[in-house]
mmCIF file of C-alpha atoms in Angstrom:
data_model
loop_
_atom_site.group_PDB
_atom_site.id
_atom_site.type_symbol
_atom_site.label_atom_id
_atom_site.label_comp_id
_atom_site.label_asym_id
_atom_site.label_seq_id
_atom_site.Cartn_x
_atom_site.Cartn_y
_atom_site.Cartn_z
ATOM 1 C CA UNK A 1435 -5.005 -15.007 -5.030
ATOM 2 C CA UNK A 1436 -2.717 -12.282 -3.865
ATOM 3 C CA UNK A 1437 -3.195 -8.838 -5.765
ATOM 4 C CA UNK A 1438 -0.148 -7.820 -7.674
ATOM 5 C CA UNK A 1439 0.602 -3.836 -5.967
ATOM 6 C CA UNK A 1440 4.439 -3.513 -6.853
ATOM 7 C CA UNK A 1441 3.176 -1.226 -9.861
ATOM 8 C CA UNK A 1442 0.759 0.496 -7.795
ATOM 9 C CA UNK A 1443 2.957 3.896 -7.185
ATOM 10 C CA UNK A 1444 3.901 4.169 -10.532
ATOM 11 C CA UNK A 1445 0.391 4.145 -12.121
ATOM 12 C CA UNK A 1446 0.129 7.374 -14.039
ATOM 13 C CA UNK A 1447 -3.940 7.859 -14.476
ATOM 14 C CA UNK A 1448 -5.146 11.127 -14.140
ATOM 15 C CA UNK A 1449 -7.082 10.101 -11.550
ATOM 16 C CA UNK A 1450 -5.517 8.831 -8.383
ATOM 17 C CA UNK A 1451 -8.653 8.297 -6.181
ATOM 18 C CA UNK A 1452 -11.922 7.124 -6.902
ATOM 19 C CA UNK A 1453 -14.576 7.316 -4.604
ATOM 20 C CA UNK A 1454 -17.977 5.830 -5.427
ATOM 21 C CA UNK A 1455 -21.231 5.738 -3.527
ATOM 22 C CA UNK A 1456 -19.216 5.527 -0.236
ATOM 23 C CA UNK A 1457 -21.620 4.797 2.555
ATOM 24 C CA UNK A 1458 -19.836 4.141 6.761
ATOM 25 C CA UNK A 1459 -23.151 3.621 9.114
ATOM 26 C CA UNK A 1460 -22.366 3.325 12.767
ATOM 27 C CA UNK A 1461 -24.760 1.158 15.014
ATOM 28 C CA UNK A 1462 -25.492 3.310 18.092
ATOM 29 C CA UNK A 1463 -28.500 2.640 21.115
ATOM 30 C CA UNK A 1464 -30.471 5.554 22.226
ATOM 31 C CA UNK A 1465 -32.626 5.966 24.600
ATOM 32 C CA UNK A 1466 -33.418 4.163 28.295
ATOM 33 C CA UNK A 1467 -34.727 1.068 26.332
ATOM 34 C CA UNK A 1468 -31.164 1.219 24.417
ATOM 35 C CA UNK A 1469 -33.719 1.716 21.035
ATOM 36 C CA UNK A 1470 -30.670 0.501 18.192
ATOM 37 C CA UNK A 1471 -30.200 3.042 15.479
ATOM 38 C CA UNK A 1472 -27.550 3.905 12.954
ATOM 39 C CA UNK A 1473 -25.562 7.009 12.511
ATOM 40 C CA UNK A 1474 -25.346 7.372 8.845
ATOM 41 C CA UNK A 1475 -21.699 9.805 9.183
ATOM 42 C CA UNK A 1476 -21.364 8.941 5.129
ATOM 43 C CA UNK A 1477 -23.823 8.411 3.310
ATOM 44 C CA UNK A 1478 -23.427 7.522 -0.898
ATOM 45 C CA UNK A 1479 -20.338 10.205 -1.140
ATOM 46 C CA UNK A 1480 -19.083 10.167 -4.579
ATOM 47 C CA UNK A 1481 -15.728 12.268 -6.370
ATOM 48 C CA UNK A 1482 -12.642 12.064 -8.014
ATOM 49 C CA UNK A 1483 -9.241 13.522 -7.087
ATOM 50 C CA UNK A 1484 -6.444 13.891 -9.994
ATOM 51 C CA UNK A 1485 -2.748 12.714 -9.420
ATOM 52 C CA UNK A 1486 -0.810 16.025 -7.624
ATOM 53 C CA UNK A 1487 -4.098 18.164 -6.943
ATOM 54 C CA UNK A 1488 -5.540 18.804 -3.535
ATOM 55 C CA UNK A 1489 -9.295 18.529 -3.311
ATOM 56 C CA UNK A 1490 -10.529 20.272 0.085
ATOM 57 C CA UNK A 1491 -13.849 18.842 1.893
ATOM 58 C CA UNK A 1492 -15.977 21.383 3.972
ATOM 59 C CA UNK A 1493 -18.758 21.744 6.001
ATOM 60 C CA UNK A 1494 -19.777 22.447 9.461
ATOM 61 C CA UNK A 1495 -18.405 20.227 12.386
ATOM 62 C CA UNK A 1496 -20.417 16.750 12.179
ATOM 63 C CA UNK A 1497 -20.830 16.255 8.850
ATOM 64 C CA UNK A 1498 -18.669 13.591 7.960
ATOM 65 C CA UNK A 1499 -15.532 15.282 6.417
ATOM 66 C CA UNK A 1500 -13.101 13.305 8.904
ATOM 67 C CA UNK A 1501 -15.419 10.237 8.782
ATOM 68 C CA UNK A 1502 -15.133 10.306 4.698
ATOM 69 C CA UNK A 1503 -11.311 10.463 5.043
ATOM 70 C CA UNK A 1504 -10.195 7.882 7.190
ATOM 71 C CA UNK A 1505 -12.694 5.078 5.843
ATOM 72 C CA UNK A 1506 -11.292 5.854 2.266
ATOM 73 C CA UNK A 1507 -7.663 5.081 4.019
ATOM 74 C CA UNK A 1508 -10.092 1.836 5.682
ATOM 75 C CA UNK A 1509 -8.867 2.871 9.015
ATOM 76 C CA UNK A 1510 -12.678 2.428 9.105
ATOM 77 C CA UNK A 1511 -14.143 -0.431 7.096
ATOM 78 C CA UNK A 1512 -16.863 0.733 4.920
ATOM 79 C CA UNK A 1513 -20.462 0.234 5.003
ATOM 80 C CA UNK A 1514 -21.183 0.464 0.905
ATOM 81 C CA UNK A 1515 -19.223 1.686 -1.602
ATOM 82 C CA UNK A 1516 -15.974 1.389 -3.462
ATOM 83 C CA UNK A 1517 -12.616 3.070 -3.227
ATOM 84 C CA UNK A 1518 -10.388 2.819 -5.855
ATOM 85 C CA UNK A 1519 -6.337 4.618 -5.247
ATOM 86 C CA UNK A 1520 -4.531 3.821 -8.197
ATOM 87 C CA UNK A 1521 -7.205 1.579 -9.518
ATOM 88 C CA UNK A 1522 -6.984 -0.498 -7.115
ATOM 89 C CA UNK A 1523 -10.044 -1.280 -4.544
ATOM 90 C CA UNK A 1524 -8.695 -0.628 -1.043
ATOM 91 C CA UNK A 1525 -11.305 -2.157 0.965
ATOM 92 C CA UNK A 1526 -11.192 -5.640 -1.067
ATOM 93 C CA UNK A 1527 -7.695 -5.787 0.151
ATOM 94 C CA UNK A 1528 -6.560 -8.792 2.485
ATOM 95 C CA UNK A 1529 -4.563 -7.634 5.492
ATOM 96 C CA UNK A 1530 -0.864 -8.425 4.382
ATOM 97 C CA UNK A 1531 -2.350 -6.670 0.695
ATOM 98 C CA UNK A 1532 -3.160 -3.621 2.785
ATOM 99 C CA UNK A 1533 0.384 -3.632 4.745
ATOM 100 C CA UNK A 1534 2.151 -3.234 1.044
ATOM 101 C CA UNK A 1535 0.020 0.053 0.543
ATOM 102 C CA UNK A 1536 -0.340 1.890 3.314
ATOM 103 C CA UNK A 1537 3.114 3.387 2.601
ATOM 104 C CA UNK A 1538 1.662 5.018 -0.541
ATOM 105 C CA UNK A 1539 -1.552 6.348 1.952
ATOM 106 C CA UNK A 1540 -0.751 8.217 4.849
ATOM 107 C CA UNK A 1541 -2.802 10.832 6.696
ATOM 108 C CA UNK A 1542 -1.958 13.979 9.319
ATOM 109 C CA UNK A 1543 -4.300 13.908 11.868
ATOM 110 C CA UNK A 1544 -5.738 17.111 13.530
ATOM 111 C CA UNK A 1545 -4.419 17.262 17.149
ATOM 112 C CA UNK A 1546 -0.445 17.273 16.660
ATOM 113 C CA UNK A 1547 -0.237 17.062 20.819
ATOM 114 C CA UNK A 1548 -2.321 13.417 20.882
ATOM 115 C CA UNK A 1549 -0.959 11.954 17.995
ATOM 116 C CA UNK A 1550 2.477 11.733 19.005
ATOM 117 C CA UNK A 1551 3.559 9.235 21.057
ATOM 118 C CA UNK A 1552 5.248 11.170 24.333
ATOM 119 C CA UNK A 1553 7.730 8.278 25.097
ATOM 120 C CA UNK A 1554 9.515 8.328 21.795
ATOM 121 C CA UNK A 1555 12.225 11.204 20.653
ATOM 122 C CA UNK A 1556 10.906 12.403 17.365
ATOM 123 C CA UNK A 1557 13.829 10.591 15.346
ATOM 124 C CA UNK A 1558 12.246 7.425 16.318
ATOM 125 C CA UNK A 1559 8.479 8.630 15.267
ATOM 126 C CA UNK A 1560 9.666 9.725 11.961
ATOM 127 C CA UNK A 1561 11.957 6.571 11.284
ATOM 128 C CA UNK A 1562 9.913 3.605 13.288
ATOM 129 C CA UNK A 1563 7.810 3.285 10.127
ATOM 130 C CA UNK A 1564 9.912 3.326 7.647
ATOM 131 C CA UNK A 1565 12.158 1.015 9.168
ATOM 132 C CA UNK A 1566 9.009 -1.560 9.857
ATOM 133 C CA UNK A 1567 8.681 -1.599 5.914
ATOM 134 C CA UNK A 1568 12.135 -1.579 5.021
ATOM 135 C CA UNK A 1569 11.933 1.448 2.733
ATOM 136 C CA UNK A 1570 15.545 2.257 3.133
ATOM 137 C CA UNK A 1571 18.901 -0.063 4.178
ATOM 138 C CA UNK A 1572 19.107 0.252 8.298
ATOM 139 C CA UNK A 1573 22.971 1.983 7.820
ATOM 140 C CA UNK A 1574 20.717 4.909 5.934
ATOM 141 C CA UNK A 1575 18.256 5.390 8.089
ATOM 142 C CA UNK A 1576 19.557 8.019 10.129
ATOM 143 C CA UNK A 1577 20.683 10.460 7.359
ATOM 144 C CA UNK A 1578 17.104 9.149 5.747
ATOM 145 C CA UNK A 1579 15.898 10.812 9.194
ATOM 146 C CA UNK A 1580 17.649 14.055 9.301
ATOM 147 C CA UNK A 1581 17.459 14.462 5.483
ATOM 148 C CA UNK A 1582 13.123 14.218 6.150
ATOM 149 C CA UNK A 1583 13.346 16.731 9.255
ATOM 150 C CA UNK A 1584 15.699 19.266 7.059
ATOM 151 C CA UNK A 1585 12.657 19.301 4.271
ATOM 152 C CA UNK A 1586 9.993 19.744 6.898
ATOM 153 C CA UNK A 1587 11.761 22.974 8.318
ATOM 154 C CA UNK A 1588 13.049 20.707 11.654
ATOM 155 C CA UNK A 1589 16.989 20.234 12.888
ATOM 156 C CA UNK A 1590 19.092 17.351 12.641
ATOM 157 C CA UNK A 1591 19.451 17.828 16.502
ATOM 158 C CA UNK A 1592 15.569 17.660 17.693
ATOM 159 C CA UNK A 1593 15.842 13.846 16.904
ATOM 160 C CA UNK A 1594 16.552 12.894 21.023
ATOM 161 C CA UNK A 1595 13.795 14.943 22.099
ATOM 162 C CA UNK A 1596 10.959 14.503 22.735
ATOM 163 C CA UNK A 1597 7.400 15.325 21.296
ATOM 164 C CA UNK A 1598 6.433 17.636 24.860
ATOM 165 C CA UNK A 1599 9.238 19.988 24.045
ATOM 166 C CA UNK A 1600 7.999 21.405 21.170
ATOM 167 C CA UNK A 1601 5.269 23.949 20.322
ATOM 168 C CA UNK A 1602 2.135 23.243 18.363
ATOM 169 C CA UNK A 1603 3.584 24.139 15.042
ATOM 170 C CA UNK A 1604 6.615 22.196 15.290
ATOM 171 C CA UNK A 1605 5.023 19.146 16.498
ATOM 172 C CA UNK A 1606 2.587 19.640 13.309
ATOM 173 C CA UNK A 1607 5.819 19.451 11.210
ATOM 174 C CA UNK A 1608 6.627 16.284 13.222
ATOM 175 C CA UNK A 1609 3.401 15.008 12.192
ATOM 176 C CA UNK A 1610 3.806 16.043 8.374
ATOM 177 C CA UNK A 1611 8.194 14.242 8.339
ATOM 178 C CA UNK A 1612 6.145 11.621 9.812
ATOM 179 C CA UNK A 1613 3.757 11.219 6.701
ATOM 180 C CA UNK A 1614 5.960 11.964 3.855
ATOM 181 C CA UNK A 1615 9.033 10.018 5.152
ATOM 182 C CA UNK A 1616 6.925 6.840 3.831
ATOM 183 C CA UNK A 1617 7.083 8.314 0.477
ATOM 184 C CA UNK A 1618 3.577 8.569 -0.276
ATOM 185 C CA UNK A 1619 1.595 9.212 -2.897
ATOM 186 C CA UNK A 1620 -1.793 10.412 -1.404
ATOM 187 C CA UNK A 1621 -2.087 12.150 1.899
ATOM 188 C CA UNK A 1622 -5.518 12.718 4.100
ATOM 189 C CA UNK A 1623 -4.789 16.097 5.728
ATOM 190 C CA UNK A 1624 -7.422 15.845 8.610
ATOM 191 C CA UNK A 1625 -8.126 19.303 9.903
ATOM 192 C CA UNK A 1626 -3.977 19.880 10.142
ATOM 193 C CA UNK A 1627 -3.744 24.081 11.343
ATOM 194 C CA UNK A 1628 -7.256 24.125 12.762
ATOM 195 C CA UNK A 1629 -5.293 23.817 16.596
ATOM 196 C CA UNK A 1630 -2.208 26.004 15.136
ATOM 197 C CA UNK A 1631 -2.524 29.851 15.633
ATOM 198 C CA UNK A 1632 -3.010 31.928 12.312
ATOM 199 C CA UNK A 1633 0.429 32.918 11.669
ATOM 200 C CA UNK A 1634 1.730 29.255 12.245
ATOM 201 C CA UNK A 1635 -1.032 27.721 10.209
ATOM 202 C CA UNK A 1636 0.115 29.982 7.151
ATOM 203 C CA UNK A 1637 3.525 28.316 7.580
ATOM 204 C CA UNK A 1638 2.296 24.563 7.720
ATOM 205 C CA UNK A 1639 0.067 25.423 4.994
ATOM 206 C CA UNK A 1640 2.962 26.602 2.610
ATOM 207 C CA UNK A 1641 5.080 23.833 3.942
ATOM 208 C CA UNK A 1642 2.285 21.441 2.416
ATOM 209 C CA UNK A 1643 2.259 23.263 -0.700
ATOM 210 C CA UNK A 1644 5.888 23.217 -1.297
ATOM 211 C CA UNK A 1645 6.312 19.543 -0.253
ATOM 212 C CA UNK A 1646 3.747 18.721 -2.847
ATOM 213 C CA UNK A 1647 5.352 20.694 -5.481
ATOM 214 C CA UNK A 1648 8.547 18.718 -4.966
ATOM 215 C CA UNK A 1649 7.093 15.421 -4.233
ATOM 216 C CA UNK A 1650 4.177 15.213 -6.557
ATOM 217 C CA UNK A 1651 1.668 14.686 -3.489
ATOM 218 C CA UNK A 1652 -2.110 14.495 -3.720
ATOM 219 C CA UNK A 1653 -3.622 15.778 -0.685
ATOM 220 C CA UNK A 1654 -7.752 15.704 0.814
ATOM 221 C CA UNK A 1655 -7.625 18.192 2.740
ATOM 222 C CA UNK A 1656 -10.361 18.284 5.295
ATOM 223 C CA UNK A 1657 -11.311 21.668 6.895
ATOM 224 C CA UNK A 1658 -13.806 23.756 8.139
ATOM 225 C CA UNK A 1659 -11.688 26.993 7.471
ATOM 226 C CA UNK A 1660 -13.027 28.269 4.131
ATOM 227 C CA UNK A 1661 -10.120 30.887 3.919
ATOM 228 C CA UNK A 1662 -7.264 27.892 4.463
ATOM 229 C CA UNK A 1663 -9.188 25.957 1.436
ATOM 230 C CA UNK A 1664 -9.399 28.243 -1.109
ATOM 231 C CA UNK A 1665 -5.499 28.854 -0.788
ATOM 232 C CA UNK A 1666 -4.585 25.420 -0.712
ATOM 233 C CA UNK A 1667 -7.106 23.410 -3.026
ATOM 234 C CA UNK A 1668 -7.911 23.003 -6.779
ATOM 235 C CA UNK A 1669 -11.186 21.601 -6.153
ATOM 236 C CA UNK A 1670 -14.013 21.640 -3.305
ATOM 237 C CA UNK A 1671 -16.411 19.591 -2.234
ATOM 238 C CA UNK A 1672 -19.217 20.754 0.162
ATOM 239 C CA UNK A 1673 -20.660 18.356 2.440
ATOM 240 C CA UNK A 1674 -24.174 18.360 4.798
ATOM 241 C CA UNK A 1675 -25.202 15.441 6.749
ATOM 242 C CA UNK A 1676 -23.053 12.753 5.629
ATOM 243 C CA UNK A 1677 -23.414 13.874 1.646
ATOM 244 C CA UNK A 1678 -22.075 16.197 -0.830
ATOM 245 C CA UNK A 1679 -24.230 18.804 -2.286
ATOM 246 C CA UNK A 1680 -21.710 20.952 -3.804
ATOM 247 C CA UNK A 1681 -18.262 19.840 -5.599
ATOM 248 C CA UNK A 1682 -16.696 21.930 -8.208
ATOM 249 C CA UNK A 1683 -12.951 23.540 -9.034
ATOM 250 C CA UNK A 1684 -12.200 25.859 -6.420
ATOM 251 C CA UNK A 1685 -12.307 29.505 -8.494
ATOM 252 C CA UNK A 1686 -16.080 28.502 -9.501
ATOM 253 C CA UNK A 1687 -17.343 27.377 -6.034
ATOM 254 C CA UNK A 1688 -15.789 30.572 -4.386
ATOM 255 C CA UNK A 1689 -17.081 33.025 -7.456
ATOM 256 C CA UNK A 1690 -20.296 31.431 -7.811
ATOM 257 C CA UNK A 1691 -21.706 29.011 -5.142
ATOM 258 C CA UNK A 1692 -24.887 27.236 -6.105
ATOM 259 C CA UNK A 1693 -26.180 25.503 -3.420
ATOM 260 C CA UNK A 1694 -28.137 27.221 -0.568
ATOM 261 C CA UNK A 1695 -26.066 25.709 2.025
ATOM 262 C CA UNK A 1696 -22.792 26.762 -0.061
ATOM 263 C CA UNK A 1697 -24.314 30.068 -0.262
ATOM 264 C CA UNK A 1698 -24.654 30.398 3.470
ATOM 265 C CA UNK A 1699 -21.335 28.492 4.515
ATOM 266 C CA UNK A 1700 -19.160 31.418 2.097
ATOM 267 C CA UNK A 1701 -21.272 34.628 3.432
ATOM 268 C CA UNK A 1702 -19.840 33.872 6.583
ATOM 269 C CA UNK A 1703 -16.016 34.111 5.504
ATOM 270 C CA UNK A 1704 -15.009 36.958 7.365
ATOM 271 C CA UNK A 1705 -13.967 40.040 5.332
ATOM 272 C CA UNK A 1706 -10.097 41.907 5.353
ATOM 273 C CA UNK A 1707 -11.781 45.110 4.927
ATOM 274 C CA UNK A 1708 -13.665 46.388 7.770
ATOM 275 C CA UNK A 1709 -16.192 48.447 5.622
ATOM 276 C CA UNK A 1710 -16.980 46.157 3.020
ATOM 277 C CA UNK A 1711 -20.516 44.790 3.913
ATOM 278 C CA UNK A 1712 -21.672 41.044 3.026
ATOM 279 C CA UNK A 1713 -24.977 39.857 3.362
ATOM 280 C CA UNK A 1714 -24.952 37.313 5.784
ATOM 281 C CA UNK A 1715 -27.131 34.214 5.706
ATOM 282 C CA UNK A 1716 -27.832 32.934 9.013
ATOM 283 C CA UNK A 1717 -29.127 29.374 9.247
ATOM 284 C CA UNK A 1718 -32.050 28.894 11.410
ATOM 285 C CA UNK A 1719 -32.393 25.545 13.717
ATOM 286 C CA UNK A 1720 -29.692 23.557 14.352
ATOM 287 C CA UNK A 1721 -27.903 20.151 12.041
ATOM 288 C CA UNK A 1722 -30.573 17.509 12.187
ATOM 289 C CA UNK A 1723 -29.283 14.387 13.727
ATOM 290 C CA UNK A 1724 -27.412 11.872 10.934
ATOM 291 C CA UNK A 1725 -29.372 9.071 13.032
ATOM 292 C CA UNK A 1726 -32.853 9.856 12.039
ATOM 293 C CA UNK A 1727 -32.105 12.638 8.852
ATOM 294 C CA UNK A 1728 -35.001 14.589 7.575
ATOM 295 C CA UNK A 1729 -36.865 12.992 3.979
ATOM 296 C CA UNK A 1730 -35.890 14.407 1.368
ATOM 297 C CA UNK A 1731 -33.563 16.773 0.423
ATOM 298 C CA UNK A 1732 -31.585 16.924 4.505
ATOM 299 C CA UNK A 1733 -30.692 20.483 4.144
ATOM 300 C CA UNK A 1734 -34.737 21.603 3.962
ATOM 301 C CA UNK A 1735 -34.971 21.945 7.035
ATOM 302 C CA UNK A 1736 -32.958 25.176 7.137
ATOM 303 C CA UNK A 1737 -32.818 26.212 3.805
ATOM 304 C CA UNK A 1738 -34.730 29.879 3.054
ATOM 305 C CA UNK A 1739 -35.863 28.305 -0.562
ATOM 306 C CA UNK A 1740 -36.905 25.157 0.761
ATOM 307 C CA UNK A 1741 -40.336 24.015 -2.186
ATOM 308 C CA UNK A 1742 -42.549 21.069 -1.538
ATOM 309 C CA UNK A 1743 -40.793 19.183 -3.427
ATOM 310 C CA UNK A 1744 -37.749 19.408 -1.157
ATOM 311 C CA UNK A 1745 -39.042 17.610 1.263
ATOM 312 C CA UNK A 1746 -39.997 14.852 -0.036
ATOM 313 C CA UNK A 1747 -37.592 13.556 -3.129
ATOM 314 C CA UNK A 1748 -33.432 13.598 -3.328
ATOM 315 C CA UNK A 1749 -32.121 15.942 -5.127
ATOM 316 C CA UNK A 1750 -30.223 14.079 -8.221
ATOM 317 C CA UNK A 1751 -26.794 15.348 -9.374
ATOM 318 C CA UNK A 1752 -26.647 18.256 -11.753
ATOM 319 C CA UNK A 1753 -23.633 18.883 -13.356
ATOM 320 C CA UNK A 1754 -23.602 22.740 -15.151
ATOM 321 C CA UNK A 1755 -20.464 24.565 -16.806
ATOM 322 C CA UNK A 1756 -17.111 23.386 -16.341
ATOM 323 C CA UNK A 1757 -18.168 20.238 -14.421
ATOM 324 C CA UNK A 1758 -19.426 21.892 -11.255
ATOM 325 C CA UNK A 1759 -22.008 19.786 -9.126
ATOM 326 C CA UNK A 1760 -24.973 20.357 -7.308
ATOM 327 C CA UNK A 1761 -27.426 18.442 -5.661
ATOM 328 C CA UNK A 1762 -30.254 20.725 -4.925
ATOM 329 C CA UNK A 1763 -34.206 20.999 -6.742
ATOM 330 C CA UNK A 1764 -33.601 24.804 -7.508
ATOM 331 C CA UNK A 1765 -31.654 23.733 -10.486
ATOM 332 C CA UNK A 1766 -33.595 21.115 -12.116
ATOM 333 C CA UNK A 1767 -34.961 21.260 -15.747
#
């Protein structure tokens, strides 16, 4: 039986995504006798994200941020788990289910020169999807178009050309009409200024901001730029090896990280003022592969604290004040 989703945008729980015990393995061989293995990219990632926050996800290159993202829109199916966007389960969704709400799902993926088609003029990127799901009468379409361009800082007359004429920042806001001109609700922002310059990335990053503000968006916003996430997110979650160890609201992880690996990733946030001195924690080793992760707590390892006990049993989750979680031994009764 067919899943009723015609209600599913205007579902007003405080939560808008649920994400439980999310697990995407990828079969891989290794070796010359092609020895089969699995890549455990996520591996039982659990949050929340509340309707018209943004919730940033950080951690070094390899860790499963992207991963995490795009299997919670099921452009990967997942392994385990359940996600739940407006309460309802995405990945239990039939095909033609799935059609109805990927409007309300969208995501802006890193690279703004790859993912844009170079043999369609950007009025026909922006507009081809909306006009696939009908989302406005075809007569309106092309003021639909130029009204989406105008709110993304782009003119009315860039519609005929085409995606090689622009620079990296204005092919980004391509990328961003592109999103929001489905009307979404929630939006996966995959690494979206990490290939823009600095000044350019403050400008996408406002543009976000101020779309959200006027749309009501919810945004993940995956990054490895701790500076970019604490201006743009209300909450943080830190992740190592295909798992969180760290999630909190974003004025708590930044004033007091818990974790070692937290501790670590923030003393290397470069500092404005050239004679202010930080204590830098340098990691030793390198990221243990996710296809054969240490026992244990995975961050052990490296980690200067590392106990006995570390390498042996999982951390659990401990919540402490105001919500903020850690997975790590140092904190258990």
């Amino acid at each position: 039986m067919e899943k009723d989703l015609t209600n599913v945008s205007t579902n007003e729980t405080e939560d808008i995504l649920v994400v439980k015990n999310l697990k995407k393995y990828f079969p891989i061989k290794a070796g010359l006798g092609g020895k089969k293995m699995t890549v455990k990219a996520v591996d039982d990632v659990s949050f929340t994200i509340k309707r018209g926050t943004t919730m940033g996800l950080v951690g070094e290159s390899g860790c499963g941020k992207s991963t995490t993202g795009r299997t919670i829109l099921r452009l990967y199916d997942k392994t385990e788990g359940t996600v739940l966007f407006n309460g309802v389960d995405v990945h239990s969704l039939s095909k033609k289910e799935l059609r109805k709400l990927r409007t309300k799902m969208q995501i802006i993926f890193q690279d703004p020169y790859s993912s844009l088609s170079p043999r369609l003029p950007i009025g026909e990127i922006i507009g081809e999807a909306v006009r696939e799901h009908g989302l406005v009468p075809k007569e309106e379409l092309d003021d639909y178009v130029t009204k989406i361009m105008l709110s993304c800082g782009l003119q009315p007359y860039h519609k005929d050309r085409y995606p090689h004429e622009f620079s990296g920042g204005q092919r980004q806001r391509i990328c961003i009409a592109r999103a929001i001109a489905l009307n979404p609700d929630f939006i996966v922002c995959d690494e979206p200024v990490s290939a823009l310059d600095v000044s350019v990335q403050a400008q996408v990053i406002n543009l976000l901001k101020d779309l959200q503000d006027e749309l009501g968006l919810t945004y993940l916003f995956v990054s490895h730029d701790l500076s970019v996430v604490e201006h743009i997110s209300d909450t943080v979650g830190v992740m190592y090896l295909g798992g969180l160890v760290e999630v909190g609201a974003t004025e708590d992880i930044f004033e007091n990280p818990l974790h070692p690996y937290t501790k670590a990733l923030f003393s290397a946030i470069p500092m404005p003022d050239p004679d202010m001195k930080t204590d830098r924690i340098i990691l030793e080793g390198s990221i243990p592969s996710p296809a054969n992760p240490p026992s244990g707590c995975k961050f052990h390892t490296r980690c200067a604290e590392c106990m006995e006990i570390c390498k042996t049993q999982v951390p659990e989750e401990k919540i402490m004040e105001n919500g903020h979680m850690v997975r790590c031994h140092l904190y258990n009764d």
